[in-house]
mmCIF file of C-alpha atoms in Angstrom:
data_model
loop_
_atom_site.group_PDB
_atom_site.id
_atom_site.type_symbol
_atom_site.label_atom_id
_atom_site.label_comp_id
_atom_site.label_asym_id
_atom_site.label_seq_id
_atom_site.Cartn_x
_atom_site.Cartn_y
_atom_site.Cartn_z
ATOM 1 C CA UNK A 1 24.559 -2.576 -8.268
ATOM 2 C CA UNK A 2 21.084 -3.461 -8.536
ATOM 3 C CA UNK A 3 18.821 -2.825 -5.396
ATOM 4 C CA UNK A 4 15.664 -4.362 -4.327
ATOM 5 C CA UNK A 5 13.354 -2.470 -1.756
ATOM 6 C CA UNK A 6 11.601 -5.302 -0.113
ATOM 7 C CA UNK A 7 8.320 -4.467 1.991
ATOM 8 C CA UNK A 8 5.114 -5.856 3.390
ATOM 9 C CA UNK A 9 3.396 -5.603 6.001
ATOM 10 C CA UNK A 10 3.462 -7.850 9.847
ATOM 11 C CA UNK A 11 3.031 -11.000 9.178
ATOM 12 C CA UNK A 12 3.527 -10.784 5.839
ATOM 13 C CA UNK A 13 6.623 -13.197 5.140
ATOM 14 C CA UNK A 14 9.078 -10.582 3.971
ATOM 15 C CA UNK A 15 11.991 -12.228 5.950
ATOM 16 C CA UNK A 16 11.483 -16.092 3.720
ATOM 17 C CA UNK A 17 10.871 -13.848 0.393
ATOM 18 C CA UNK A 18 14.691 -11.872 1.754
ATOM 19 C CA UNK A 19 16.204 -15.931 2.792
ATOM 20 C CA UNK A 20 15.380 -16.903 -0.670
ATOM 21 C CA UNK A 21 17.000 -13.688 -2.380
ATOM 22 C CA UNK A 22 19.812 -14.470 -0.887
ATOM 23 C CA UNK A 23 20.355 -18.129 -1.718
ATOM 24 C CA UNK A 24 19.349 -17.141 -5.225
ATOM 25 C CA UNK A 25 22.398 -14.691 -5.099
ATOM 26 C CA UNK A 26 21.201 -11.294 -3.388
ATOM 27 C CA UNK A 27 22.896 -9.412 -0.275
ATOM 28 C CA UNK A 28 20.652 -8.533 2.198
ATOM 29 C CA UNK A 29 20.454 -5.321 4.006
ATOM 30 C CA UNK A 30 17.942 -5.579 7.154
ATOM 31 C CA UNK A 31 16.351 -2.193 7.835
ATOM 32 C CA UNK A 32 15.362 -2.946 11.493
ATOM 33 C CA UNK A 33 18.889 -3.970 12.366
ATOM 34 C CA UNK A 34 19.904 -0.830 11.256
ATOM 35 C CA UNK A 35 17.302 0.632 13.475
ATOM 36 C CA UNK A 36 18.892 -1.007 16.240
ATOM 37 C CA UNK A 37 22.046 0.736 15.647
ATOM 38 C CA UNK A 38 20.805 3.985 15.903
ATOM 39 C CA UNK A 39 19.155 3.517 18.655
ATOM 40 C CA UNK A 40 22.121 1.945 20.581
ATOM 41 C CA UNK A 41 24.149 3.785 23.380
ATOM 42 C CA UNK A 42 26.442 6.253 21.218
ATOM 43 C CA UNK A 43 24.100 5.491 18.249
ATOM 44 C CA UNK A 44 23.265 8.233 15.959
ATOM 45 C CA UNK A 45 19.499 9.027 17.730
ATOM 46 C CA UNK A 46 20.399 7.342 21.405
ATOM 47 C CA UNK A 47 20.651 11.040 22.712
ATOM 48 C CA UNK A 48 17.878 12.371 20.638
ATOM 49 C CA UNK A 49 15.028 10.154 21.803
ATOM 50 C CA UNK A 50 15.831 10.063 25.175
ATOM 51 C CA UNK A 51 15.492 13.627 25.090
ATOM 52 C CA UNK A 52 12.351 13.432 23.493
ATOM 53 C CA UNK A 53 11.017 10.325 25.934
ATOM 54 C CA UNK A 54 12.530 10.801 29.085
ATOM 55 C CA UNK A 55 14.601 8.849 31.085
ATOM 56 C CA UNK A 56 12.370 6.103 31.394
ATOM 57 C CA UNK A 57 12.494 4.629 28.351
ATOM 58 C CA UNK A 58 16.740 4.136 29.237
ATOM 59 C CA UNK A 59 16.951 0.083 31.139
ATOM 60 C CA UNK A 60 19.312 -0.623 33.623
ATOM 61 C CA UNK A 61 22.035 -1.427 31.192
ATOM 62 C CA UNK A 62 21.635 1.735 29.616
ATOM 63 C CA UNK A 63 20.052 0.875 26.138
ATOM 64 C CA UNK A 64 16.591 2.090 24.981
ATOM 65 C CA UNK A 65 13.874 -0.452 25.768
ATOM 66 C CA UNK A 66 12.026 0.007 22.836
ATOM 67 C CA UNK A 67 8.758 -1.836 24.535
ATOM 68 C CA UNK A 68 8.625 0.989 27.020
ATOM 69 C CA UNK A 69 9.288 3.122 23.984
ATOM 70 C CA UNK A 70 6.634 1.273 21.894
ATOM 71 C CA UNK A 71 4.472 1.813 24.762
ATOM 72 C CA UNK A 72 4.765 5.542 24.736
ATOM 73 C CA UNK A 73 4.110 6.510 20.830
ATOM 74 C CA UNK A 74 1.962 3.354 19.910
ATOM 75 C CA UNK A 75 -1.322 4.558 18.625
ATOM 76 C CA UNK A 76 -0.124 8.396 19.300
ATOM 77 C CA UNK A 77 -0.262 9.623 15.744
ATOM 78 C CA UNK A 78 1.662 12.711 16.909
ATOM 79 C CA UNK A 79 4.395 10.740 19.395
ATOM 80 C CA UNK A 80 4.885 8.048 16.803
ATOM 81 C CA UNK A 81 5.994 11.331 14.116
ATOM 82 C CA UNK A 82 8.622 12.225 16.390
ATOM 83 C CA UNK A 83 9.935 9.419 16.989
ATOM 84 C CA UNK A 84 10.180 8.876 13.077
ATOM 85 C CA UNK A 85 11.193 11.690 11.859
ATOM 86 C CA UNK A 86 14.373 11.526 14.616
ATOM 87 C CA UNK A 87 14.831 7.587 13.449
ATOM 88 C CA UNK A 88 14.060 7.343 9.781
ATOM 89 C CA UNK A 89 16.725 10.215 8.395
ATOM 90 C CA UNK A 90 19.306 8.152 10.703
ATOM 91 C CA UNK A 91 18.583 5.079 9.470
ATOM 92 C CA UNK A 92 18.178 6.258 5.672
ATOM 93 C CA UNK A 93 21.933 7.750 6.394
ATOM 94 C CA UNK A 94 22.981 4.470 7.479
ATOM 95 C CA UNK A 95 21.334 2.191 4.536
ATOM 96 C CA UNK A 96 23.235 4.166 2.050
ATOM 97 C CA UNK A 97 26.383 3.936 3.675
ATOM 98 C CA UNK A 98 25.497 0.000 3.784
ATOM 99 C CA UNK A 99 24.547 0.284 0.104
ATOM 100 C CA UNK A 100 28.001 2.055 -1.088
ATOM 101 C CA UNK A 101 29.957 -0.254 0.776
ATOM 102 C CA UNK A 102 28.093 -3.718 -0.781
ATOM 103 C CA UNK A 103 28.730 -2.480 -4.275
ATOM 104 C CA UNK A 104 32.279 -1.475 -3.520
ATOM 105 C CA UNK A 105 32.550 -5.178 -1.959
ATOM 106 C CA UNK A 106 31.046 -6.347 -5.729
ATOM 107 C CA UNK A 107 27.544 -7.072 -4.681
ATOM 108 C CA UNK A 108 25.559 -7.480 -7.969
ATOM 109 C CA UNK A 109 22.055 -7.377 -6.714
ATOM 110 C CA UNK A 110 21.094 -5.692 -3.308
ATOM 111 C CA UNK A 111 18.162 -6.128 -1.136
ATOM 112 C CA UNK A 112 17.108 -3.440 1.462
ATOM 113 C CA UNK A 113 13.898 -5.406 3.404
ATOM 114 C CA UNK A 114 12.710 -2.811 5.005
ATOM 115 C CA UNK A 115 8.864 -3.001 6.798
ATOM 116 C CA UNK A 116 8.514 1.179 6.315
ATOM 117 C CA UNK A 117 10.255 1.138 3.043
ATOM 118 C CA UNK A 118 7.135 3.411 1.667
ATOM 119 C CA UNK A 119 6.055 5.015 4.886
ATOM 120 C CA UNK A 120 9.465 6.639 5.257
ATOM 121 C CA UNK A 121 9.502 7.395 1.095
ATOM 122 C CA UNK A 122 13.207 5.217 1.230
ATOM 123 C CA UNK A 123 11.676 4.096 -2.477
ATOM 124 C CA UNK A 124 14.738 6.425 -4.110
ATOM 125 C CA UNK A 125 17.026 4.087 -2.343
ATOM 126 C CA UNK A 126 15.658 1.085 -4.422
ATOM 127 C CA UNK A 127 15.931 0.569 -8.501
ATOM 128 C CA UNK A 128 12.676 -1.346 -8.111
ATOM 129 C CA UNK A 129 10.049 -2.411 -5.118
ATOM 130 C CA UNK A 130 9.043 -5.626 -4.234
ATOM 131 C CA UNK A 131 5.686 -5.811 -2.583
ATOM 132 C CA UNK A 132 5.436 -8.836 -0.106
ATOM 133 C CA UNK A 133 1.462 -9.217 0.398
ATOM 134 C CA UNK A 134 -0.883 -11.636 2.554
ATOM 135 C CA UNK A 135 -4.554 -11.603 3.285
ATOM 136 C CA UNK A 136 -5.652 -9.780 6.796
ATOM 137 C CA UNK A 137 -6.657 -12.674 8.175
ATOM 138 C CA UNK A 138 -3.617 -14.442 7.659
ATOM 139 C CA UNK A 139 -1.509 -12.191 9.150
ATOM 140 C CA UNK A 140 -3.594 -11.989 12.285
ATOM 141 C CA UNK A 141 -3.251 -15.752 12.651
ATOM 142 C CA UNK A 142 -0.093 -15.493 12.185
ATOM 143 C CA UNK A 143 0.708 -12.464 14.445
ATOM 144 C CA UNK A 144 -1.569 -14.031 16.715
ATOM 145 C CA UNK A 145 0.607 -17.867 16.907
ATOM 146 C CA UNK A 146 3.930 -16.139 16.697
ATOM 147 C CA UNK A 147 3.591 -13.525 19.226
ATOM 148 C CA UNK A 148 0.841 -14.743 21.523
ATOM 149 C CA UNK A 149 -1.186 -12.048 20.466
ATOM 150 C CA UNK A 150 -4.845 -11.837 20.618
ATOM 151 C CA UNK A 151 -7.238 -11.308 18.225
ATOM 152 C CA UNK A 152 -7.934 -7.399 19.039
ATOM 153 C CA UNK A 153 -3.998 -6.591 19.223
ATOM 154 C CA UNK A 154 -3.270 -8.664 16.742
ATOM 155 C CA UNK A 155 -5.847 -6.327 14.499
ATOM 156 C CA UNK A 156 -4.615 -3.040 16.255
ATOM 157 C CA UNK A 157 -1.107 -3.832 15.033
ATOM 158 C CA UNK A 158 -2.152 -4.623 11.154
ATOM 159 C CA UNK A 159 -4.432 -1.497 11.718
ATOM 160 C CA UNK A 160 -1.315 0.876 12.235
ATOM 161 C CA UNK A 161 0.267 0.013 8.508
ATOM 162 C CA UNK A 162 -0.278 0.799 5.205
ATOM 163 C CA UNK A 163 -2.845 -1.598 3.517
ATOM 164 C CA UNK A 164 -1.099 -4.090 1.156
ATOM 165 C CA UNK A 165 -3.243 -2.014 -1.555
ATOM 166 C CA UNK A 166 -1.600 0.814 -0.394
ATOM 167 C CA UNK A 167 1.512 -0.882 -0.953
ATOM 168 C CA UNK A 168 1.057 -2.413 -4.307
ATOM 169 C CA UNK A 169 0.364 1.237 -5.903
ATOM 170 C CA UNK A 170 4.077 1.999 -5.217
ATOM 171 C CA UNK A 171 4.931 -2.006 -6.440
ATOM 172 C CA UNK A 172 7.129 -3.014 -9.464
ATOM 173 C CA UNK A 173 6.730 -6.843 -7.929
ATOM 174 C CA UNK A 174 4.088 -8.186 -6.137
ATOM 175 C CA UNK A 175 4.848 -11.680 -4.151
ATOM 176 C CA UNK A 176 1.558 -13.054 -3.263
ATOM 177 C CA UNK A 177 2.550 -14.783 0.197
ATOM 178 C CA UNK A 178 -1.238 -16.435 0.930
ATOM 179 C CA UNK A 179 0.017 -19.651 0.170
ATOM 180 C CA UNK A 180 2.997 -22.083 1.495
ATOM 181 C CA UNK A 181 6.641 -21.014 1.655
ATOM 182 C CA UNK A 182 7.109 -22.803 -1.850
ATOM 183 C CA UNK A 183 4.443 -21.219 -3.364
ATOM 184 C CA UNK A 184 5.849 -17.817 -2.703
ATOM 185 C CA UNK A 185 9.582 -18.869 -3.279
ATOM 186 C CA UNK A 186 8.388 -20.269 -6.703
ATOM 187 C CA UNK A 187 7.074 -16.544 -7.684
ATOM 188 C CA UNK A 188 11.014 -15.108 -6.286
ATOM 189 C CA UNK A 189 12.712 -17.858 -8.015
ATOM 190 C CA UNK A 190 10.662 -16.266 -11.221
ATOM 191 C CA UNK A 191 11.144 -13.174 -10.557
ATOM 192 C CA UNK A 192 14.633 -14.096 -9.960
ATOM 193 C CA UNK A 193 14.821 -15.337 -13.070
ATOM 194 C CA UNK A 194 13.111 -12.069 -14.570
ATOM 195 C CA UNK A 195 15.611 -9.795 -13.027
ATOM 196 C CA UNK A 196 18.587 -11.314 -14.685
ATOM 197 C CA UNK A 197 17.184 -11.045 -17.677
ATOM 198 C CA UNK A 198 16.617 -7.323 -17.400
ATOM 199 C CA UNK A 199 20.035 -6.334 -16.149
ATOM 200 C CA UNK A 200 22.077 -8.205 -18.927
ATOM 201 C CA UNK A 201 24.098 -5.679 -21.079
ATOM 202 C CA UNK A 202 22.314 -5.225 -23.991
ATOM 203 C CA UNK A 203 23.802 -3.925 -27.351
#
């Protein structure tokens, strides 16, 4: 099985680049649902961060609300490390396990969209990296429309990733996402096309 590491940055359109993988063929493994899992009640990390955060981070039905969470490690360099390096291993653990079982199920092509895909070095999970990128300003108007953001937190939450020229160093694709949703699904539907070429049997 063939697997795609899909990431970008907010904003960025990695979820239509993932919808059209899919219709072209591709299973899709979601990174930030599997984030959800660990940290649900009985999840791999539930115990973990709690332990970490305190008790107040724990809502009335006894899940983690990860905006009180967000609250506590969001631009705290140090906080935000320990809450990753308790999440990301668990998470990693859990996209392989997804991986094995979508090849034993006969997938043919795999992709794992995940936002901290370099952050959390998860590259060795993927054959190749797609890079979904979008100019800063886009984004913002974007984060700004979809989340009510303004302009200032809409720039401090852009400001907390990787650059997309950060991103494109580590890139085998690059899906320029500046345009309209058929632009970009033009450049998957050729890279697409691309891919299939590469992993027919040769000799």
């Amino acid at each position: 099985m063939h697997v795609i590491g899909l990431t970008g940055g907010i904003a960025s359109g990695k979820s239509a680049v993932s919808t059209r993988l899919v219709e072209r063929g591709a299973a899709l493994l979601d990174a930030d649902l599997l984030g959800h899992r660990t940290y649900a009640p009985g999840g791999p990390v539930y115990e973990a961060v709690v332990d970490c955060f305190g008790r107040e981070i724990v809502a009335a039905d006894g899940a983690i609300d990860r905006r009180v969470l967000g609250a506590k490690v969001f631009g705290d360099a140090a906080a935000l490390k320990r809450l990753t390096d308790i999440v990301w291993p668990a998470i990693k653990a859990l996209a392989v396990e997804e991986l094995r079982g979508l090849e034993r199920a006969g997938s043919q092509v795999a992709v794992l969209e995940a936002a901290v895909l370099i952050e959390a070095d998860w590259q060795d999970l993927a054959d190749e990296v797609w890079v979904v990128t979008v100019p800063r300003s886009i984004a913002r108007q974007r984060l700004m429309q979809r989340n009510g953001l303004s302009t200032e937190a809409a720039n401090a939450r852009i400001d907390s990733q990787l650059t997309d020229r950060e991103r494109t160093k580590h890139a085998d694709r690059v899906i320029d996402n500046s345009g309209s949703v058929e632009d970009a699904w033009a450049q998957v539907d050729q890279e697409w096309e691309a891919l299939q070429g590469r992993l027919l049997p040769t000799g």
